Amino acid sequence: MNLDARRYVILAFILMVGVLYTSRLFYMQVVDDQWVLRAQEIAEKRWEITPPRGVLFDRMGKKIVSNRTYYNLMMIEAEIHDLDTAKFAKLIGWTREEVRNRFKEIVRGEGTYYNKNTGKRTANYQKIRAYPFMKELTLEEVARIAPHLDNFKGFHEEVTSMRSYPYANGANIVGYLSEVSQEEIDEDHFYKPGDNIGKAGLERFYEKELRGRKGIRYIVTSAMNNAIESYADGKYDTSALQGPPLKLGVDIQLQAYGEKLLKGKRGCIVAIEPSTGEILALVSSPSYDPNLMIGKRNISMYYPKLLLDPNTPLLPRPLASEYPPGSTFKLLNSLIALQEGVITPEFGAPCNKSVVGCHNHASAGNLADAIKHSCNPYYYAVMRRIVQQNRKKSVFADAEVGLSRWVDYMKSFGLGHTLETDITGLRPGRIPDVAFYDKWYGHHRWAFSTIRSISIGQGEVTITPLQMANVAAIIANKGWYYTPHFVKAIGANGPLPEYRKKHYSKIDTQYYDIVIEGMRRVVYEPGGTGRRALLKDIVICGKTGTVQNPHGEDHSTFIAFAPMDKPKIAIAVFIENAKGGGGLWAAPTASLMIEKYLKRKITEKEREKTIIDAVFSYMR
Amino acid sequence: MRKGDSLVAHMDWALFATYIVMLIIGMATVYSVAYNEDHPNIYEYSEKYGKQLVWLGISLFLGLMVFLIDSDIYRKFSVPIYLFTLFLLVIVLFTPKINGARAWLGIGSMGVQPAEFAKIGTALLLARFISTVNVKQQNIQTVLIANAIILMPMVLILLQPDAGTFVVFTSFLFVMYREGITYDPLILRVINRIPGIRFKSTWVGGHFIPILFVVIMLSVVTLLMSNEVLEFSFLPNVKVPGFYSVVATLLLISLLFLIFLRVVSARRERGRATLVVILGFSMAAGLSSVVNYGFQGLRSHQKDRIELFLGMKEDPNGKDYNRNRAMAAVGSGGFLGKGYREASVSSVRSNHVPESETDFIFCPFAEEWGFAGTFILVALYMFMLVRIIIIAERQRAVFNRVYAYTVAMILFYHFAINIGMNIGFAPVIGIPLPFFSYGGSSMMSFSVMMFILLKLDSQRRDVLQ
């Protein structure tokens, strides 16, 4: 037996292991990159720091949406020892069952993670990590709990920021925040489960501005999930940046006053500054206190109630309710007829009640008086002249041409399509066109007599209160408008570019003077339908409307602007199912709003009291 | 003076230098892994690197002592030394448990592990015994005594219990193999009972130990790989069962052997050598496939038990946790590593890899220095082991040669198991990486072991044989 040769066996054995290990190390460290990913999973964490949301100011610089500190009660399971569930449940005011279920819910809520490398499915939940056990506690609530937390190892409080609305007004303007849905997370990787997102109103429209920029810190963490140090000395870190403050055109005091006026009534008020298109107030009644919609707990408590309320407080009426405009529409038909040259300002027509009902007044001998009296037969005559211009032999073909021309004018007033206002929930309203009637009655099977109700703003026409207010603004401006908008400044910048672009109506300026004179007479001349809007030292130009509708009493509506020269406010008031016409409810409401805005005080105390005290039967 | 001159002149400087280089790298790694910003000074005794530096100093001092003592003393006093280490192994069993084992003697942090020193005692006595044996005339007694020398400390260590050191003691079997201690007397006594059979020696008896080890090692590696799926970043969608890589590696090794043998062996022996290699490969591949498919065919609870034992599976004791974390740390090092003190997974502060300053110190090293570093480390060990075997083979005294082989095999075991468990090739057995891992006992025992070797070697010419 050659024992000396055995040294080679041993040498070969050692060298073989050396070669084997070297090749394995080469494979692991150089060839295969799964270990790098695994190491990153283990040690490198991405920490997101959510900045407080941008805040909102009104036109006077009052903070109307701010952030408030709230607290989450956090839990780290690994640090919990011998938890006295009964005592703990008592402390936080839950039942033991609820405490136990909450633990399960947290674990389930984290979901599972599928590792492609190992083919294993593991729970994301980690015992060593902190999870919110109770969310969104107020300072008062946490002050009651926190002193006793020493007895419950593994629980601690953590600061979080949530919305606060110092003025409980304008809920339908600002909207609310709520937790992101899975679809929203999939769509935009900015969000993580549990993040908040604007769900309605300005919070939603300006979400990208308000949310700011998340700060990202890459850190190396320990097995206990403690941060040890910045990854690569913070080279890749970004700091959190709060969203810019938004300055609104809204006057929160005017808004609050409007909400006060409409208490007990369903309806809307929209006030616009004609020279800028800034919305001064947008009242939707009934409304709700936006502070009810802060945080998951509140939302789950109040949202269902608000949703089921028959008077629909969550509906932003001024944006989404499409009402027939009623007699306010006559202003537009007047302008179109003048522009088309089918009438002159001196055009007169008898108040022939056999065609359509009207109230008792002297026949209008000119356009301004027709507006003052809001004479229905007069506007039938006007509308007939617009629609049937005798350009075609067939009455049907003729109506088609006339209506098309009419529709073009209406569109130039921002009607029949959604305004590009900076809020969500807008509806377009409807200006019936040729295609619409063809669909209803058939091609060439309708003429003026079929569609005549549009001449007085009834029938197929619908427009939203926001559009109505915009019409008032167009008349105040004598032919142009900026798209109504809420936000006049984003941080140091002005409004969005689309609100710096003037839109023109297809009506020449001189025709507005005639209509405006009519609107003055509505308020200031005996026999005018809007006498109750009269103010002593402000000249209001307005137009009433009494809208017949299938839901009950007539709607009361009024559009106006003031003062007559250099208008500062254009307004539309719409009160649903008010007993009495536009002159009775909407006109005085509008005048109070105008006085409030322009004078900051109310002289017509009696008028104010009547409106505020009125509570309609459907609200009881 | 002449004697002192010759001592230094005859010392194996290559081995000594390798040892020193390893100590430096090891110290640097301990400093890096245990680094504490509050006490950045390496001399800070409250930190692990400060303590390790003290151990290092003590070790070098002990080494110097060893070097100054006449080498003959180790042979002469091998029996008392052995008995003394056995005695320590007995009294350690009466100490309170620390981390589940009665392995520590001493007060507080300055404890020592007798098991580490038992290696030296056993090595010396085994060397002494084998040097007295006439290999040509072995009987049952020689086999039994040789095995008893090893088994006694092994049993005591198992009582602690310390599975890692227990396994390391089987390294002595390789030394016995090299020295020709055969299991034939035992095997023949059984086999020759069969009528008509009258063997003088058997191949199995002579090569019992390497055969056993190849079988065990191949089985363990096959089992560890059999649940893995290999993927290559440059070849997407190609998935290779882990078992194939075992066969591929065997094939590679066989080819290397073939080439090696064609160069080394005489012309007439080539045919036979080729046949042996082919036969060896087929048997190894056959064994590997039997283990692999046998394992895959096992019922799930049987499979579970094996997986649990080898640390392939998540278990309450967290063997799988250590292994996965360690492999992630090593694998994420890349080619050039993350840089000194940049280990994000395996630093002591991050604590993702438990024991990263002791048994898993290869992790931070591999993470910091990447393949460039681990290649050099493996190469250093290879160089050291080959160097020790060269030294062993140039000894005139059998005692010296056996002792040198025990040093080589113990170091090799520690190297192979320690690094193996960091790369998924070995089950998680807690043994230190020589000259790297934090800890006084291993540092001292390996240093003393090394210096005894250097001393014996430097005086090899004085021995008349």
XYZ file of N, CA and C in Angstrom, chain A residues 73-271:
597
model
N -53.265 55.563 17.809
C -52.755 54.675 18.845
C -52.080 53.508 18.143
N -50.740 53.467 18.257
C -49.968 52.469 17.526
C -49.712 51.247 18.408
N -49.505 50.129 17.709
C -49.271 48.900 18.446
C -48.113 48.146 17.815
N -47.237 47.588 18.639
C -46.160 46.716 18.160
C -46.333 45.385 18.881
N -46.726 44.381 18.118
C -47.102 43.131 18.769
C -45.951 42.524 19.564
N -44.730 42.616 18.989
C -43.583 41.977 19.645
C -43.325 42.554 21.031
N -43.786 43.782 21.254
C -43.514 44.413 22.547
C -44.669 44.248 23.538
N -45.740 43.645 23.065
C -46.876 43.444 23.965
C -46.617 42.219 24.840
N -46.694 42.429 26.148
C -46.521 41.301 27.061
C -47.713 41.261 28.009
N -48.271 40.095 28.168
C -49.335 39.880 29.142
C -50.386 40.980 29.076
N -50.946 41.177 27.919
C -51.942 42.232 27.785
C -53.216 41.844 28.532
N -53.626 42.740 29.427
C -54.899 42.537 30.119
C -55.995 43.096 29.207
N -56.550 42.210 28.409
C -57.488 42.656 27.376
C -58.676 43.401 27.980
N -59.154 42.908 29.094
C -60.339 43.529 29.690
C -60.044 44.968 30.109
N -58.892 45.152 30.785
C -58.506 46.486 31.235
C -58.278 47.420 30.048
N -57.576 46.859 29.055
C -57.246 47.672 27.881
C -58.518 48.090 27.148
N -59.437 47.138 26.990
C -60.690 47.434 26.300
C -61.434 48.539 27.040
N -61.370 48.463 28.368
C -62.060 49.462 29.168
C -61.437 50.838 28.954
N -60.107 50.844 28.905
C -59.400 52.113 28.732
C -59.814 52.802 27.442
N -59.853 52.041 26.355
C -60.168 52.673 25.078
C -61.660 52.661 24.792
N -62.432 52.123 25.699
C -63.881 52.180 25.544
C -64.427 51.207 24.519
N -63.746 50.078 24.374
C -64.248 49.053 23.473
C -64.649 47.834 24.291
N -65.241 46.856 23.570
C -65.463 45.579 24.231
C -64.244 44.704 23.961
N -64.098 43.641 24.782
C -62.954 42.743 24.590
C -63.008 42.101 23.208
N -64.231 41.809 22.798
C -64.422 41.207 21.480
C -63.881 42.131 20.385
N -64.189 43.401 20.519
C -63.754 44.378 19.511
C -62.229 44.484 19.479
N -61.613 44.442 20.657
C -60.148 44.499 20.718
C -59.555 43.300 19.995
N -60.081 42.131 20.293
C -59.556 40.917 19.643
C -59.767 40.961 18.138
N -60.932 41.407 17.726
C -61.213 41.480 16.288
C -60.316 42.474 15.585
N -59.981 43.552 16.295
C -59.123 44.572 15.689
C -57.737 44.001 15.391
N -57.212 43.162 16.308
C -55.922 42.509 16.052
C -55.989 41.695 14.769
N -57.041 40.914 14.648
C -57.184 40.064 13.467
C -57.305 40.921 12.216
N -58.049 42.001 12.359
C -58.297 42.876 11.209
C -56.989 43.487 10.706
N -56.116 43.881 11.651
C -54.837 44.480 11.257
C -54.012 43.486 10.470
N -53.933 42.255 10.974
C -53.131 41.228 10.297
C -53.688 40.971 8.904
N -55.007 40.830 8.831
C -55.648 40.579 7.532
C -55.444 41.743 6.588
N -55.575 42.947 7.137
C -55.500 44.148 6.308
C -54.167 44.327 5.615
N -53.106 43.763 6.198
C -51.787 43.922 5.592
C -51.615 43.038 4.364
N -52.449 42.036 4.231
C -52.379 41.177 3.051
C -51.183 40.242 3.087
N -50.949 39.593 1.973
C -49.848 38.646 1.906
C -48.920 39.023 0.779
N -47.753 38.456 0.837
C -46.706 38.780 -0.138
C -46.233 37.494 -0.771
N -46.188 37.470 -2.085
C -45.751 36.276 -2.790
C -44.314 36.462 -3.244
N -43.457 35.625 -2.737
C -42.044 35.716 -3.114
C -41.802 34.804 -4.312
N -41.425 35.421 -5.424
C -41.238 34.657 -6.653
C -40.043 33.713 -6.545
N -39.060 34.125 -5.751
C -37.846 33.318 -5.653
C -38.090 32.010 -4.916
N -38.868 32.119 -3.835
C -39.059 30.921 -3.023
C -40.393 30.256 -3.282
N -41.306 30.976 -3.988
C -42.629 30.418 -4.231
C -43.483 30.366 -2.981
N -43.058 31.109 -1.952
C -43.806 31.079 -0.696
C -44.687 32.308 -0.586
N -45.816 32.108 0.068
C -46.692 33.233 0.342
C -46.622 33.529 1.827
N -46.214 34.732 2.138
C -46.085 35.073 3.552
C -46.900 36.324 3.841
N -47.308 36.451 5.100
C -48.082 37.626 5.498
C -47.163 38.831 5.557
N -47.678 39.970 5.101
C -46.888 41.191 5.185
C -46.753 41.675 6.624
N -47.715 41.256 7.412
C -47.733 41.703 8.797
C -46.456 41.272 9.524
N -45.858 42.205 10.241
C -44.661 41.875 11.008
C -44.891 42.239 12.467
N -44.529 41.323 13.319
C -44.753 41.563 14.737
C -43.945 42.741 15.258
N -42.824 42.984 14.614
C -41.927 44.019 15.147
C -42.296 45.399 14.631
N -43.269 45.485 13.753
C -43.596 46.793 13.196
C -44.787 47.427 13.900
N -44.829 48.737 13.836
C -45.910 49.473 14.481
C -47.079 49.614 13.510
N -48.265 49.281 13.990
C -49.470 49.449 13.185
C -50.471 50.305 13.960
N -51.236 51.118 13.277
C -52.247 51.906 13.989
C -53.360 51.000 14.501
N -53.528 51.003 15.800
C -54.581 50.185 16.400
C -55.888 50.966 16.405
N -55.797 52.231 16.836
C -56.943 53.133 16.722
C -56.467 54.333 15.939
N -57.287 54.775 15.007
C -56.845 55.873 14.159
C -57.587 57.157 14.500
N -56.896 58.275 14.225
C -57.541 59.586 14.198
C -58.214 59.946 15.519
N -57.460 59.847 16.581
C -57.988 60.258 17.871
C -57.757 61.760 18.029
N -58.693 62.421 18.666
C -58.502 63.843 18.939
C -57.599 63.989 20.161
N -57.137 65.210 20.364
C -56.267 65.479 21.506
C -56.960 65.082 22.809
N -58.240 65.374 22.890
C -58.979 65.059 24.113
C -59.005 63.549 24.336
N -59.275 62.810 23.257
C -59.366 61.357 23.394
C -58.027 60.758 23.800
N -56.957 61.248 23.147
C -55.650 60.658 23.428
C -55.161 61.073 24.813
N -55.569 62.241 25.253
C -55.151 62.698 26.580
C -55.736 61.816 27.670
N -56.854 61.229 27.388
C -57.483 60.335 28.352
C -56.760 58.980 28.386
N -56.290 58.552 27.209
C -55.694 57.215 27.105
C -54.200 57.222 27.435
N -53.496 58.222 26.892
C -52.029 58.206 26.919
C -51.416 58.012 28.308
N -51.923 58.651 29.368
C -51.258 58.483 30.672
C -51.247 57.044 31.159
N -52.166 56.227 30.652
C -52.252 54.848 31.137
C -51.498 53.867 30.248
N -50.932 54.372 29.176
C -50.297 53.452 28.219
C -49.059 52.777 28.798
N -48.471 53.360 29.834
C -47.321 52.729 30.473
C -47.648 51.329 30.969
N -48.913 51.124 31.318
C -49.325 49.816 31.822
C -49.562 48.817 30.693
N -49.551 49.311 29.460
C -49.818 48.430 28.328
C -48.641 48.511 27.384
N -47.644 47.704 27.653
C -46.434 47.709 26.824
C -46.796 47.332 25.388
N -46.159 48.010 24.444
C -46.417 47.707 23.046
C -47.384 48.679 22.408
N -47.927 49.602 23.203
C -48.832 50.606 22.629
C -48.235 52.000 22.830
N -48.316 52.811 21.816
C -47.879 54.199 21.971
C -48.678 55.081 21.021
N -48.655 56.388 21.278
C -49.416 57.269 20.408
C -48.486 57.901 19.375
N -49.053 58.280 18.250
C -48.257 58.855 17.178
C -49.054 59.994 16.548
N -48.330 61.039 16.180
C -49.001 62.226 15.658
C -49.347 62.042 14.187
N -50.502 62.487 13.783
C -50.846 62.477 12.372
C -51.629 63.760 12.078
N -51.696 64.113 10.823
C -52.320 65.396 10.482
C -53.580 65.163 9.667
N -54.611 65.873 9.997
C -55.859 65.734 9.236
C -56.479 67.098 8.986
N -57.491 67.106 8.155
C -58.138 68.358 7.792
C -58.929 68.967 8.937
N -59.105 70.251 8.860
C -59.960 70.941 9.806
C -60.599 72.106 9.068
N -61.856 72.370 9.359
C -62.590 73.433 8.679
C -63.057 74.448 9.710
N -62.290 75.510 9.898
C -62.641 76.498 10.923
C -64.034 77.073 10.706
N -64.437 77.261 9.467
C -65.805 77.695 9.185
C -66.540 76.454 8.705
N -67.653 76.171 9.306
C -68.350 74.948 8.919
C -69.180 75.183 7.660
N -68.599 75.906 6.716
C -69.363 76.268 5.522
C -68.678 75.783 4.257
N -69.453 75.791 3.197
C -68.874 75.486 1.884
C -68.477 74.032 1.724
N -69.175 73.122 2.406
C -68.824 71.704 2.324
C -68.839 71.206 0.889
N -69.796 71.683 0.116
C -69.894 71.218 -1.268
C -68.860 71.865 -2.179
N -68.188 72.882 -1.687
C -67.088 73.466 -2.466
C -65.801 72.718 -2.166
N -65.452 72.629 -0.872
C -64.144 72.056 -0.534
C -64.134 70.542 -0.687
N -65.292 69.889 -0.516
C -65.296 68.431 -0.631
C -64.731 67.812 0.615
N -64.213 66.605 0.501
C -63.664 65.931 1.675
C -62.613 64.922 1.243
N -61.872 64.452 2.246
C -60.838 63.446 2.012
C -61.332 62.101 2.504
N -60.824 61.067 1.880
C -61.131 59.728 2.356
C -60.002 58.811 1.932
N -59.997 57.607 2.488
C -58.907 56.683 2.171
C -58.934 56.285 0.701
N -57.762 56.137 0.117
C -57.671 55.766 -1.298
C -58.239 54.376 -1.520
N -58.833 54.196 -2.672
C -59.309 52.874 -3.061
C -58.182 52.139 -3.765
N -58.357 50.833 -3.922
C -57.325 50.040 -4.585
C -57.103 50.521 -6.022
N -58.182 50.908 -6.706
C -58.033 51.378 -8.091
C -57.173 52.637 -8.142
N -57.393 53.507 -7.163
C -56.617 54.750 -7.143
C -55.136 54.471 -6.881
N -54.882 53.451 -6.048
C -53.486 53.074 -5.787
C -52.859 52.520 -7.050
N -53.601 51.667 -7.746
C -53.076 51.072 -8.976
C -52.800 52.133 -10.029
N -53.652 53.146 -10.049
C -53.562 54.170 -11.081
C -52.401 55.125 -10.829
N -52.199 55.445 -9.551
C -51.183 56.435 -9.216
C -50.346 55.896 -8.064
N -49.076 55.640 -8.347
C -48.234 55.009 -7.333
C -47.829 55.956 -6.216
N -48.326 57.181 -6.289
C -48.086 58.118 -5.202
C -48.684 57.583 -3.911
N -49.788 56.850 -4.059
C -50.557 56.477 -2.868
C -50.204 55.095 -2.350
N -50.306 54.972 -1.042
C -50.173 53.694 -0.357
C -51.511 53.433 0.330
N -51.808 52.177 0.624
C -53.044 51.919 1.365
C -53.046 52.724 2.665
N -54.192 53.305 2.968
C -54.292 54.100 4.194
C -54.085 55.579 3.947
N -53.512 55.942 2.792
C -53.364 57.357 2.457
C -54.741 57.967 2.206
N -54.804 59.278 2.371
C -56.045 59.975 2.064
C -55.977 60.617 0.684
N -57.121 60.773 0.070
C -57.194 61.397 -1.242
C -58.468 62.230 -1.272
N -58.434 63.333 -2.038
C -59.627 64.158 -2.175
C -60.696 63.391 -2.926
N -61.878 63.308 -2.327
C -62.936 62.514 -2.958
C -63.970 63.391 -3.630
N -64.038 64.656 -3.281
C -65.046 65.522 -3.880
C -64.551 66.953 -3.816
N -65.211 67.813 -4.576
C -64.958 69.241 -4.497
C -63.534 69.629 -4.855
N -63.093 70.746 -4.268
C -61.753 71.242 -4.569
C -60.682 70.266 -4.111
N -60.925 69.561 -2.999
C -59.953 68.575 -2.519
C -59.644 67.563 -3.616
N -60.649 67.251 -4.398
C -60.423 66.277 -5.456
C -59.820 66.937 -6.685
N -60.389 68.095 -7.066
C -59.914 68.735 -8.301
C -58.454 69.151 -8.181
N -58.091 69.701 -7.022
C -56.712 70.170 -6.836
C -55.864 69.159 -6.056
N -56.249 67.889 -6.129
C -55.535 66.840 -5.406
C -54.025 66.901 -5.665
N -53.657 67.005 -6.929
C -52.232 66.952 -7.274
C -51.474 68.142 -6.703
N -52.126 69.293 -6.620
C -51.467 70.460 -6.035
C -51.422 70.336 -4.511
N -52.571 69.985 -3.936
C -52.692 70.008 -2.473
C -51.847 68.947 -1.776
N -51.690 67.794 -2.418
C -51.003 66.691 -1.735
C -49.519 66.967 -1.562
N -48.986 67.870 -2.361
C -47.571 68.204 -2.226
C -46.685 67.083 -2.725
N -45.460 67.088 -2.248
C -44.505 66.062 -2.679
C -44.095 65.264 -1.460
N -44.198 63.963 -1.588
C -43.790 63.110 -0.470
C -42.276 63.160 -0.346
N -41.818 63.175 0.871
C -40.385 63.051 1.090
C -40.044 61.575 1.099
N -38.907 61.231 0.514
C -38.513 59.829 0.508
C -37.130 59.718 1.132
N -37.034 58.864 2.142
C -35.741 58.593 2.737
C -35.422 57.134 2.526
N -34.252 56.884 1.994
C -33.816 55.504 1.883
C -32.942 55.220 3.085
N -33.308 54.209 3.836
C -32.564 53.958 5.052
C -32.215 52.499 5.167
N -31.183 52.265 5.928
C -30.793 50.902 6.249
C -31.416 50.594 7.592
N -32.135 49.495 7.646
C -32.814 49.186 8.885
C -32.236 47.937 9.517
N -32.451 47.821 10.803
C -31.983 46.646 11.523
C -33.075 45.602 11.536
N -32.732 44.457 12.089
C -33.714 43.375 12.172
C -34.907 43.778 13.020
N -34.704 44.718 13.935
C -35.810 45.181 14.761
C -36.578 46.284 14.051
N -36.219 46.534 12.807
C -36.870 47.545 11.984
C -36.565 48.975 12.434
N -35.514 49.119 13.212
C -35.101 50.474 13.555
C -34.251 51.021 12.426
N -34.386 52.307 12.213
C -33.525 52.928 11.214
C -32.123 52.998 11.783
N -31.154 52.643 10.992
C -29.781 52.706 11.482
C -29.085 53.915 10.914
N -29.205 54.071 9.613
C -28.524 55.192 8.991
C -29.168 55.441 7.635
N -28.848 56.592 7.071
C -29.340 56.886 5.737
C -28.618 56.010 4.743
N -29.331 55.586 3.727
C -28.690 54.812 2.686
C -27.862 55.757 1.824
N -26.606 55.384 1.589
C -25.677 56.177 0.777
C -25.652 57.640 1.236
N -25.636 57.838 2.550
C -25.590 59.177 3.145
C -26.692 60.099 2.634
N -27.829 59.536 2.322
C -28.967 60.358 1.922
C -28.870 60.928 0.518
N -28.013 60.335 -0.293
C -27.808 60.854 -1.649
C -29.093 60.829 -2.471
N -29.920 59.812 -2.239
C -31.128 59.654 -3.053
C -32.379 60.175 -2.353
N -32.182 60.747 -1.169
C -33.344 61.193 -0.400
C -33.936 62.474 -0.994
N -35.223 62.620 -0.838
C -35.860 63.881 -1.191
C -36.675 64.329 0.008
N -36.773 65.640 0.174
C -37.504 66.111 1.341
C -38.967 66.306 0.978
N -39.792 66.215 1.986
C -41.226 66.387 1.779
C -41.523 67.867 1.541
N -42.480 68.123 0.675
C -42.807 69.496 0.332
C -44.318 69.657 0.420
N -44.747 70.567 1.260
C -46.182 70.791 1.400
C -46.731 71.416 0.124
N -47.950 71.036 -0.219
C -48.590 71.605 -1.393
C -48.787 73.105 -1.213
N -48.816 73.884 -2.299
C -48.964 75.336 -2.177
C -50.346 75.689 -1.630
N -50.447 76.791 -0.902
C -51.768 77.211 -0.451
C -52.605 77.665 -1.645
N -53.897 77.403 -1.585
C -54.789 77.847 -2.650
C -55.576 79.046 -2.128
N -55.578 80.103 -2.921
C -56.385 81.260 -2.536
C -57.657 81.233 -3.371
N -58.771 81.210 -2.681
C -60.041 81.109 -3.388
C -60.639 82.495 -3.622
N -61.470 82.553 -4.639
C -62.258 83.763 -4.848
C -63.449 83.813 -3.913
N -63.694 82.716 -3.221
C -64.862 82.633 -2.346
C -64.705 83.598 -1.175
N -65.811 84.272 -0.858
C -65.861 85.086 0.352
C -66.586 84.257 1.399
N -65.840 83.740 2.366
C -66.419 82.756 3.282
C -67.569 83.346 4.086
N -67.509 84.669 4.345
C -68.612 85.270 5.101
C -69.877 85.347 4.259
N -69.680 85.660 2.979
C -70.827 85.680 2.078
C -71.406 84.274 1.938
N -70.492 83.300 1.837
C -70.908 81.898 1.742
C -71.727 81.491 2.969
N -71.224 81.846 4.133
C -71.915 81.495 5.379
C -73.283 82.179 5.426
N -73.307 83.425 4.977
C -74.576 84.166 4.981
C -75.580 83.521 4.041
N -75.109 83.113 2.891
C -75.978 82.443 1.924
C -76.547 81.154 2.497
N -75.686 80.398 3.191
C -76.163 79.142 3.791
C -77.208 79.420 4.866
N -77.007 80.540 5.573
C -77.966 80.920 6.603
C -79.313 81.271 5.973
N -79.251 82.008 4.873
C -80.482 82.420 4.212
C -81.287 81.221 3.707
N -80.592 80.232 3.211
C -81.291 79.097 2.593
C -81.640 78.000 3.592
N -81.350 78.219 4.855
C -81.668 77.204 5.852
C -83.171 76.919 5.810
N -83.509 75.653 5.835
C -84.922 75.305 5.795
C -85.490 75.251 4.392
N -84.627 75.412 3.406
C -85.100 75.378 2.018
C -84.124 74.552 1.199
N -84.623 73.914 0.172
C -83.714 73.317 -0.800
C -83.444 74.370 -1.850
N -82.211 74.571 -2.179
C -81.940 75.557 -3.206
C -80.476 75.879 -3.313
N -80.166 76.863 -4.162
C -78.774 77.227 -4.364
C -78.639 78.723 -4.559
N -77.453 79.194 -4.232
C -77.071 80.554 -4.594
C -75.690 80.460 -5.206
N -75.526 81.088 -6.354
C -74.180 81.173 -6.920
C -73.904 82.637 -7.190
N -72.792 83.120 -6.616
C -72.399 84.509 -6.850
C -71.034 84.527 -7.504
